[in-house]
Coordinates of N, CA, C and O in Angstrom, one line a residue:
X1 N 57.7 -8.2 -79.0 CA 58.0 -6.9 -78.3 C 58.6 -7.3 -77.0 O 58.1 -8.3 -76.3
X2 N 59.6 -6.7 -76.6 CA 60.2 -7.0 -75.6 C 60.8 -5.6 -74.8 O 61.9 -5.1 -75.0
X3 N 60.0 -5.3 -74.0 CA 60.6 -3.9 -73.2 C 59.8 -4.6 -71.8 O 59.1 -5.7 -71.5
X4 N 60.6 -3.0 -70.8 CA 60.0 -3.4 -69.5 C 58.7 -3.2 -69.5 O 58.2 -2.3 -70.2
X5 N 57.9 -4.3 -68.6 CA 56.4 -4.5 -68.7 C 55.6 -5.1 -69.5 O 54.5 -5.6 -69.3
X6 N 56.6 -4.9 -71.0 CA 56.0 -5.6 -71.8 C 56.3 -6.7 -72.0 O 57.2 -7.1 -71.3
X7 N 55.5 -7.8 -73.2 CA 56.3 -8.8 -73.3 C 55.8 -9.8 -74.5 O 54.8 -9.0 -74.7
X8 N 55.7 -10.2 -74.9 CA 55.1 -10.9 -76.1 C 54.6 -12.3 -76.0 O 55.5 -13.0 -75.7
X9 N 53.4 -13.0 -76.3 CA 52.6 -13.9 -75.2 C 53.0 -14.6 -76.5 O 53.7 -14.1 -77.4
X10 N 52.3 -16.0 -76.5 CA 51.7 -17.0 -77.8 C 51.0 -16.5 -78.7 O 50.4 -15.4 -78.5
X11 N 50.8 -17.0 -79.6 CA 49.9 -16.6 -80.9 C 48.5 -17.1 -79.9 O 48.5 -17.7 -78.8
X12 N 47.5 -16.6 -80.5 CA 46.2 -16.9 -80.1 C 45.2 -17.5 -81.0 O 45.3 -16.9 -82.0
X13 N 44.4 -18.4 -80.9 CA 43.5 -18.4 -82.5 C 44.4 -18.1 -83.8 O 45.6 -18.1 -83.7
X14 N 43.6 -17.8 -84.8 CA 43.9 -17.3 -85.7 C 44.9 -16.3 -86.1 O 44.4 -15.3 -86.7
X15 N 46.4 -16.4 -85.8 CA 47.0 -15.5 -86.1 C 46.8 -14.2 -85.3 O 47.0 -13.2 -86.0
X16 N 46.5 -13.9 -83.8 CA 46.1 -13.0 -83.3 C 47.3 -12.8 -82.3 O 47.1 -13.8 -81.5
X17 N 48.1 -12.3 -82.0 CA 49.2 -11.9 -81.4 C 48.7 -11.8 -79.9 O 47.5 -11.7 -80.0
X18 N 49.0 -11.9 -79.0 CA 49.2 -11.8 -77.4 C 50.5 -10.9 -77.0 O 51.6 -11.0 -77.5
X19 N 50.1 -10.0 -75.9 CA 51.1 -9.3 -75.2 C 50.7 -8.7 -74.5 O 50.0 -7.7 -74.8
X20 N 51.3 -9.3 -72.8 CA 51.5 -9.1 -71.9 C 52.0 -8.1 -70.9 O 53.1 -8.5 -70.5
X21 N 51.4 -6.8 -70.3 CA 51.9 -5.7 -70.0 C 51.8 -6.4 -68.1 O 50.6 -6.6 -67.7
X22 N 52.7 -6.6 -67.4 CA 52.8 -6.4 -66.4 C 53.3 -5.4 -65.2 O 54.4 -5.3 -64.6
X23 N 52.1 -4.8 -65.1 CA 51.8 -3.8 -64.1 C 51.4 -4.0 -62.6 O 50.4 -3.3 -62.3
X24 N 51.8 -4.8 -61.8 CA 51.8 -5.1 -60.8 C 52.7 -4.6 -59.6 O 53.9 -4.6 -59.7
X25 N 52.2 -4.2 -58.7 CA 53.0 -3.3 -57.5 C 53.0 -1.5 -58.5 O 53.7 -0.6 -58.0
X26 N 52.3 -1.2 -59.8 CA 52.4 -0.1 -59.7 C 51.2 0.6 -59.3 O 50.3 -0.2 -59.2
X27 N 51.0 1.6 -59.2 CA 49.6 2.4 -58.6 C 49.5 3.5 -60.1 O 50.3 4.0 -60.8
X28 N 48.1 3.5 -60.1 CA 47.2 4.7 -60.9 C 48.1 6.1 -61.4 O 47.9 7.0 -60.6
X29 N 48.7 6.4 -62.2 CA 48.1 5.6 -63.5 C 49.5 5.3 -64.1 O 50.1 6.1 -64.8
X30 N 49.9 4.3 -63.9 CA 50.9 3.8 -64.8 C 50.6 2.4 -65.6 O 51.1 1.9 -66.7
X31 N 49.5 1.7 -64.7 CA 49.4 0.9 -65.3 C 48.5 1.1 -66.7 O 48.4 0.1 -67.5
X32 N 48.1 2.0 -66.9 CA 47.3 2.5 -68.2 C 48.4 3.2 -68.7 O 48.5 2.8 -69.9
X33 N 49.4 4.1 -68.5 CA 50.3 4.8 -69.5 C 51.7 3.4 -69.9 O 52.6 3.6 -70.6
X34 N 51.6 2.2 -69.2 CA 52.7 0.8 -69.4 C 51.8 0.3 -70.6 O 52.3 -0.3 -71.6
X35 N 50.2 0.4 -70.6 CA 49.9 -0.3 -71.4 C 49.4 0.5 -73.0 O 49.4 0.1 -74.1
X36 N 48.9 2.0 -72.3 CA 49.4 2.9 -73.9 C 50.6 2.8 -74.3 O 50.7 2.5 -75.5
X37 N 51.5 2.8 -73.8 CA 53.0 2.3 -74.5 C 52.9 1.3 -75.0 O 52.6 1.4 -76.2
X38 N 52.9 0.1 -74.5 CA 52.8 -1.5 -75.4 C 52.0 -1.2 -76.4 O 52.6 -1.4 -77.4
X39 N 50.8 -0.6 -76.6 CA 49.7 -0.4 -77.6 C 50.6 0.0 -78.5 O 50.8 -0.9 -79.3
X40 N 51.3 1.1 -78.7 CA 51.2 2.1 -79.4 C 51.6 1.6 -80.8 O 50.9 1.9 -81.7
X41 N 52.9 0.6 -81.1 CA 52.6 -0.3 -82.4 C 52.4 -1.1 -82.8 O 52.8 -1.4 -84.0
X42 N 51.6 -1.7 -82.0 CA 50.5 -2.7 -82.3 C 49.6 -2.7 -83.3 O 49.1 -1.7 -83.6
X43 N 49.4 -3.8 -83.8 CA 48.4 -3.7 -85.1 C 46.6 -4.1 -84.6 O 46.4 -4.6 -83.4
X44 N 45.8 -3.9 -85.2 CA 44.4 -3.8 -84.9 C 44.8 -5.4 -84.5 O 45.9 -5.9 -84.7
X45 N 43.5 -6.1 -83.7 CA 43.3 -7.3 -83.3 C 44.5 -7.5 -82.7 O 45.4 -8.1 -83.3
X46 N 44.7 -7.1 -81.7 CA 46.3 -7.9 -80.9 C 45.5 -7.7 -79.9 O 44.6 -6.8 -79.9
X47 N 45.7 -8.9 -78.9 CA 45.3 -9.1 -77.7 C 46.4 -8.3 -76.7 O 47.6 -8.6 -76.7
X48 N 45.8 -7.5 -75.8 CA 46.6 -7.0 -74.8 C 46.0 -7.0 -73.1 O 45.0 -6.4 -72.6
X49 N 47.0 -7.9 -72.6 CA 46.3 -8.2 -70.9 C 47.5 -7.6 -70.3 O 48.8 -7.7 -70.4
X50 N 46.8 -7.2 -69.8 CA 47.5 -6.1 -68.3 C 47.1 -6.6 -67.1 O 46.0 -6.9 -66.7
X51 N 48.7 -6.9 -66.2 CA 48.3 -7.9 -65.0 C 48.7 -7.0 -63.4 O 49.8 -7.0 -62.9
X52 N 47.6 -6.3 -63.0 CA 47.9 -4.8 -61.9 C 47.1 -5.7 -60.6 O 46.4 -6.7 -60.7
X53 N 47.8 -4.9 -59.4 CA 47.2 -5.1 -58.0 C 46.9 -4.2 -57.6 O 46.6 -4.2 -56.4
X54 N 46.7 -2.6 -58.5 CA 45.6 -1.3 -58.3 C 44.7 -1.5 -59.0 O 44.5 -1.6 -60.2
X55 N 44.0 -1.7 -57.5 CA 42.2 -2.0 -57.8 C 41.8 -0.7 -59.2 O 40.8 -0.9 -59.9
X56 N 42.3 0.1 -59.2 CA 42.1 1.8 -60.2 C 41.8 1.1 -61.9 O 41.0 1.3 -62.8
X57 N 42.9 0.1 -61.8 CA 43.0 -0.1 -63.1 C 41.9 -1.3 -63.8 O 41.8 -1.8 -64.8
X58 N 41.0 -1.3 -62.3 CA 39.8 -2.4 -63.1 C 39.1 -1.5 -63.9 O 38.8 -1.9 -65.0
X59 N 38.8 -0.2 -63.6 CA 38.1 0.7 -63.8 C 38.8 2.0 -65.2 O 38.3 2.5 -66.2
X60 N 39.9 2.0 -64.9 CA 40.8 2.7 -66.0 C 41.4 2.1 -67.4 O 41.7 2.7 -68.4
X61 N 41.4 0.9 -67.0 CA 41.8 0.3 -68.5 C 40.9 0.1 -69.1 O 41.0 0.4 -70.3
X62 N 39.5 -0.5 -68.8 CA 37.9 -0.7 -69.6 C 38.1 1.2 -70.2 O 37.9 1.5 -71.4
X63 N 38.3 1.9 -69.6 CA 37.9 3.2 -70.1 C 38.8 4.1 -71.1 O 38.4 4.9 -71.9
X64 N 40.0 3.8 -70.9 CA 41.2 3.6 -71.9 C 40.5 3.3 -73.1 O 40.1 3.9 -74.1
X65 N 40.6 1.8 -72.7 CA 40.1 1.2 -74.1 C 38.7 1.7 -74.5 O 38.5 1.7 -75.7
X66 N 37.8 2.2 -73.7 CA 36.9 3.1 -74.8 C 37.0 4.6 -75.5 O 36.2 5.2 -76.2
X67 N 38.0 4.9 -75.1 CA 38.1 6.0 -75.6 C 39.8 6.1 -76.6 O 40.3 7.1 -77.1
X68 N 40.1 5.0 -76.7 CA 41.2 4.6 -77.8 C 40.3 3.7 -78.7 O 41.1 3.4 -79.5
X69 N 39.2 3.2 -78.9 CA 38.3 2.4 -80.0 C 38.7 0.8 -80.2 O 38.8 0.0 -81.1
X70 N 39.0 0.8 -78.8 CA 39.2 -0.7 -78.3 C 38.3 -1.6 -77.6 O 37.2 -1.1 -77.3
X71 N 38.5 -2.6 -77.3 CA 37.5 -3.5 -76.5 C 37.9 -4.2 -75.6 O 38.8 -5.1 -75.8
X72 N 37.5 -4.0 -74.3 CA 37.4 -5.2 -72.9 C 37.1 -6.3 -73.0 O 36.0 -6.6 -72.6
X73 N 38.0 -7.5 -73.6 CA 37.7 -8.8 -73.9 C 37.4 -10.0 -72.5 O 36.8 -11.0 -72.4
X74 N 38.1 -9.2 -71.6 CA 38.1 -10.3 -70.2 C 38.8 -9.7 -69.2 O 39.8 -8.9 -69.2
X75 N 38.0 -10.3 -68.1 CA 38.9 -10.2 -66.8 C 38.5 -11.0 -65.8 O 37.4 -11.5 -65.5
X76 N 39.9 -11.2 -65.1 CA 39.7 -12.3 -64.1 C 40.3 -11.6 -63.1 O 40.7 -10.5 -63.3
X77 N 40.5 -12.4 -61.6 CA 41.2 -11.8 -60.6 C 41.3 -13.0 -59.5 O 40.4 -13.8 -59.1
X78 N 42.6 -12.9 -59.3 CA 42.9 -13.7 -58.5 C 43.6 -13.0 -57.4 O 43.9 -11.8 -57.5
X79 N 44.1 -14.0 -55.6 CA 44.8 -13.6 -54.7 C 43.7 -13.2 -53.7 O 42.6 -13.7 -54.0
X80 N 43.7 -12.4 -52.8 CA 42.7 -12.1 -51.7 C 41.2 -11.7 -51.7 O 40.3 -11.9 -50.9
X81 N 41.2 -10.9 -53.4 CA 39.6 -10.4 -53.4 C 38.7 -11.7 -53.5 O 37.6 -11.8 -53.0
X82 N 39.4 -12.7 -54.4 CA 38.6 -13.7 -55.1 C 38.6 -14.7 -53.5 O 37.5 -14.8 -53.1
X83 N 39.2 -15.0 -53.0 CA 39.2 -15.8 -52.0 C 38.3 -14.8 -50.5 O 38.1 -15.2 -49.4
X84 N 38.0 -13.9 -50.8 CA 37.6 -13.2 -49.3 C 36.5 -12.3 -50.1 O 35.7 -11.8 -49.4
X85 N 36.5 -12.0 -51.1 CA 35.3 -10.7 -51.4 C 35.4 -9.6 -51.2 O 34.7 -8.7 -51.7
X86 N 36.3 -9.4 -50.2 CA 37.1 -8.0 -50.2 C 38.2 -7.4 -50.7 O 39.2 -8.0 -50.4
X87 N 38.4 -6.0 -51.6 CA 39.4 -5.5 -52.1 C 40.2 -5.3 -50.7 O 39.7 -5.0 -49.7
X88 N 41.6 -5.6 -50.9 CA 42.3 -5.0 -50.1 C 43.5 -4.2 -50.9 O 44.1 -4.6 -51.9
X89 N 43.7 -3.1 -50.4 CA 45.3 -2.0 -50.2 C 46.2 -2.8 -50.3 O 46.4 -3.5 -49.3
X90 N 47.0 -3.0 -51.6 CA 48.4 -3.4 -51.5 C 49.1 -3.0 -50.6 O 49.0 -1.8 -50.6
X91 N 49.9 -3.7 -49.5 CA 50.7 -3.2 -48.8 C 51.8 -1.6 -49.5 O 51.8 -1.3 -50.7
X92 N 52.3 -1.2 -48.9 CA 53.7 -0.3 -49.1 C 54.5 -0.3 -50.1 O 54.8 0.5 -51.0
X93 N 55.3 -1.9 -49.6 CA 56.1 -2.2 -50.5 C 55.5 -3.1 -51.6 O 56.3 -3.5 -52.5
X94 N 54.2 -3.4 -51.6 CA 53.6 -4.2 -52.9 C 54.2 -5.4 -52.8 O 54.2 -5.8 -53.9
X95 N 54.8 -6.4 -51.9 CA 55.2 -7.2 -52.7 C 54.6 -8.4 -51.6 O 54.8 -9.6 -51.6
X96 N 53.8 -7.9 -50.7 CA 52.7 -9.1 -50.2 C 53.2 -9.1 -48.8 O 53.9 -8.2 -48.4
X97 N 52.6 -10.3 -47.9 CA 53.2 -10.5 -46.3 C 54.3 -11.2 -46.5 O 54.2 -12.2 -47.2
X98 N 55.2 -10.8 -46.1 CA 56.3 -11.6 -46.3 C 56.6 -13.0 -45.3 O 57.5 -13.8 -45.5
X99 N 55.8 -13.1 -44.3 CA 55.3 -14.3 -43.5 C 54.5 -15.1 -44.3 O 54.0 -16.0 -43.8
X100 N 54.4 -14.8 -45.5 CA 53.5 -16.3 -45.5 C 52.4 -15.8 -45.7 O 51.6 -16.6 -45.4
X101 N 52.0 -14.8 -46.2 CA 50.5 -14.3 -46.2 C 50.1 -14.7 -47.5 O 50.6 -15.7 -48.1
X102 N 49.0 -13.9 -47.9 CA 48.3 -14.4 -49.2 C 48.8 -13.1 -50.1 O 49.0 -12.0 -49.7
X103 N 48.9 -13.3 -51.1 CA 49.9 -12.3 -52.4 C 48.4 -11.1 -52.2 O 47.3 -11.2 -51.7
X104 N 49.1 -10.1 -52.9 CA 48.1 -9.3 -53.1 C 47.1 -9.6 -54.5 O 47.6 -10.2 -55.5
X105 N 45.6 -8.8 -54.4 CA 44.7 -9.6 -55.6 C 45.6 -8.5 -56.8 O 46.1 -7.4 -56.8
X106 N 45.4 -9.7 -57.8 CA 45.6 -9.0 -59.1 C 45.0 -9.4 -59.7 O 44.7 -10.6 -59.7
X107 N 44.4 -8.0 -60.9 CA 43.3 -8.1 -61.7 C 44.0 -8.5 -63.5 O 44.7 -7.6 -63.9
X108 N 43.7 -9.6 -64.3 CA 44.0 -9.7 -65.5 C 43.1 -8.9 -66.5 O 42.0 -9.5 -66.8
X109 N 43.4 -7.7 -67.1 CA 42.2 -7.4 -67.8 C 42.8 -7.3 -69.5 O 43.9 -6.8 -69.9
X110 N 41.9 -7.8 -70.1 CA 42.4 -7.7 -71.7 C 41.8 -7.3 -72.6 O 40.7 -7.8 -72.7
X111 N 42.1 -6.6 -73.6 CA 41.9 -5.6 -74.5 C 42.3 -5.9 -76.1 O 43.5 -6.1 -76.4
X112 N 41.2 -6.0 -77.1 CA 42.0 -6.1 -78.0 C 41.6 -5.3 -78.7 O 40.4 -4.9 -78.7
X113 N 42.8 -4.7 -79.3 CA 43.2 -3.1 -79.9 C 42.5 -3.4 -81.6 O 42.7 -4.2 -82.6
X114 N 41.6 -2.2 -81.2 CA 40.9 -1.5 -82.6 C 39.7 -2.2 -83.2 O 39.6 -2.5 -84.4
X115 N 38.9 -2.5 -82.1 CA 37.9 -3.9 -81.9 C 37.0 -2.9 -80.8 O 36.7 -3.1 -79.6
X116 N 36.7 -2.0 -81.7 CA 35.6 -1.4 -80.3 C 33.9 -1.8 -80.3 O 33.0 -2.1 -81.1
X117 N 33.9 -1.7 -78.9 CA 32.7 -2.5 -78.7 C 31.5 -1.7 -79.3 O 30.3 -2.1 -79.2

């Protein structure tokens, strides 16, 4: 699969497809309707990680996925929360300090479709 956002990862284990929805710099709720799109013809057991810097979507994609009969396989986060413990506001333009600052945090969260918990 190859559209904007999306993108098509490595095989995983056993024949388990990967794909990659990057949603970063967008705000609530796109990054849940970038990654109902990638879903949509996907087969059961595909791994799908969505990579956002709205804190919204830590909370919106786990809930997505329970209410489409999917499952929250992982999440990590990297950039300012993990280094400082505090969420911070994406800048404006999302795209970090341009001096040299620290990127904004982004959360990796992944889902594998039709695998409900």
């Amino acid at each position: 699969m190859s559209t904007d956002g999306a993108g098509s990862g490595a095989e995983i284990g056993a024949g388990v497809d990967a794909v990659v929805v990057d949603a970063r710099g967008l705000r609530c709720p796109l990054p849940v309707i970038r990654l109902a799109a990638a879903a949509r013809d996907l087969p059961a057991g595909t791994l799908v990680t969505v990579l956002s810097t709205d804190p919204a979507a830590r909370l919106d994609v786990p809930a997505w996925a329970r209410m489409r009969g999917h499952a929250t396989v992982g999440e990590t986060t990297t950039g300012t929360e993990a280094e400082t413990g505090a969420v911070e506001e994406p800048d404006d333009d999302r795209s970090g300090d341009e001096d040299g600052g620290t990127a904004p945090t982004t959360w990796s969260i992944t889902v594998r479709l039709g695998a409900a918990s």
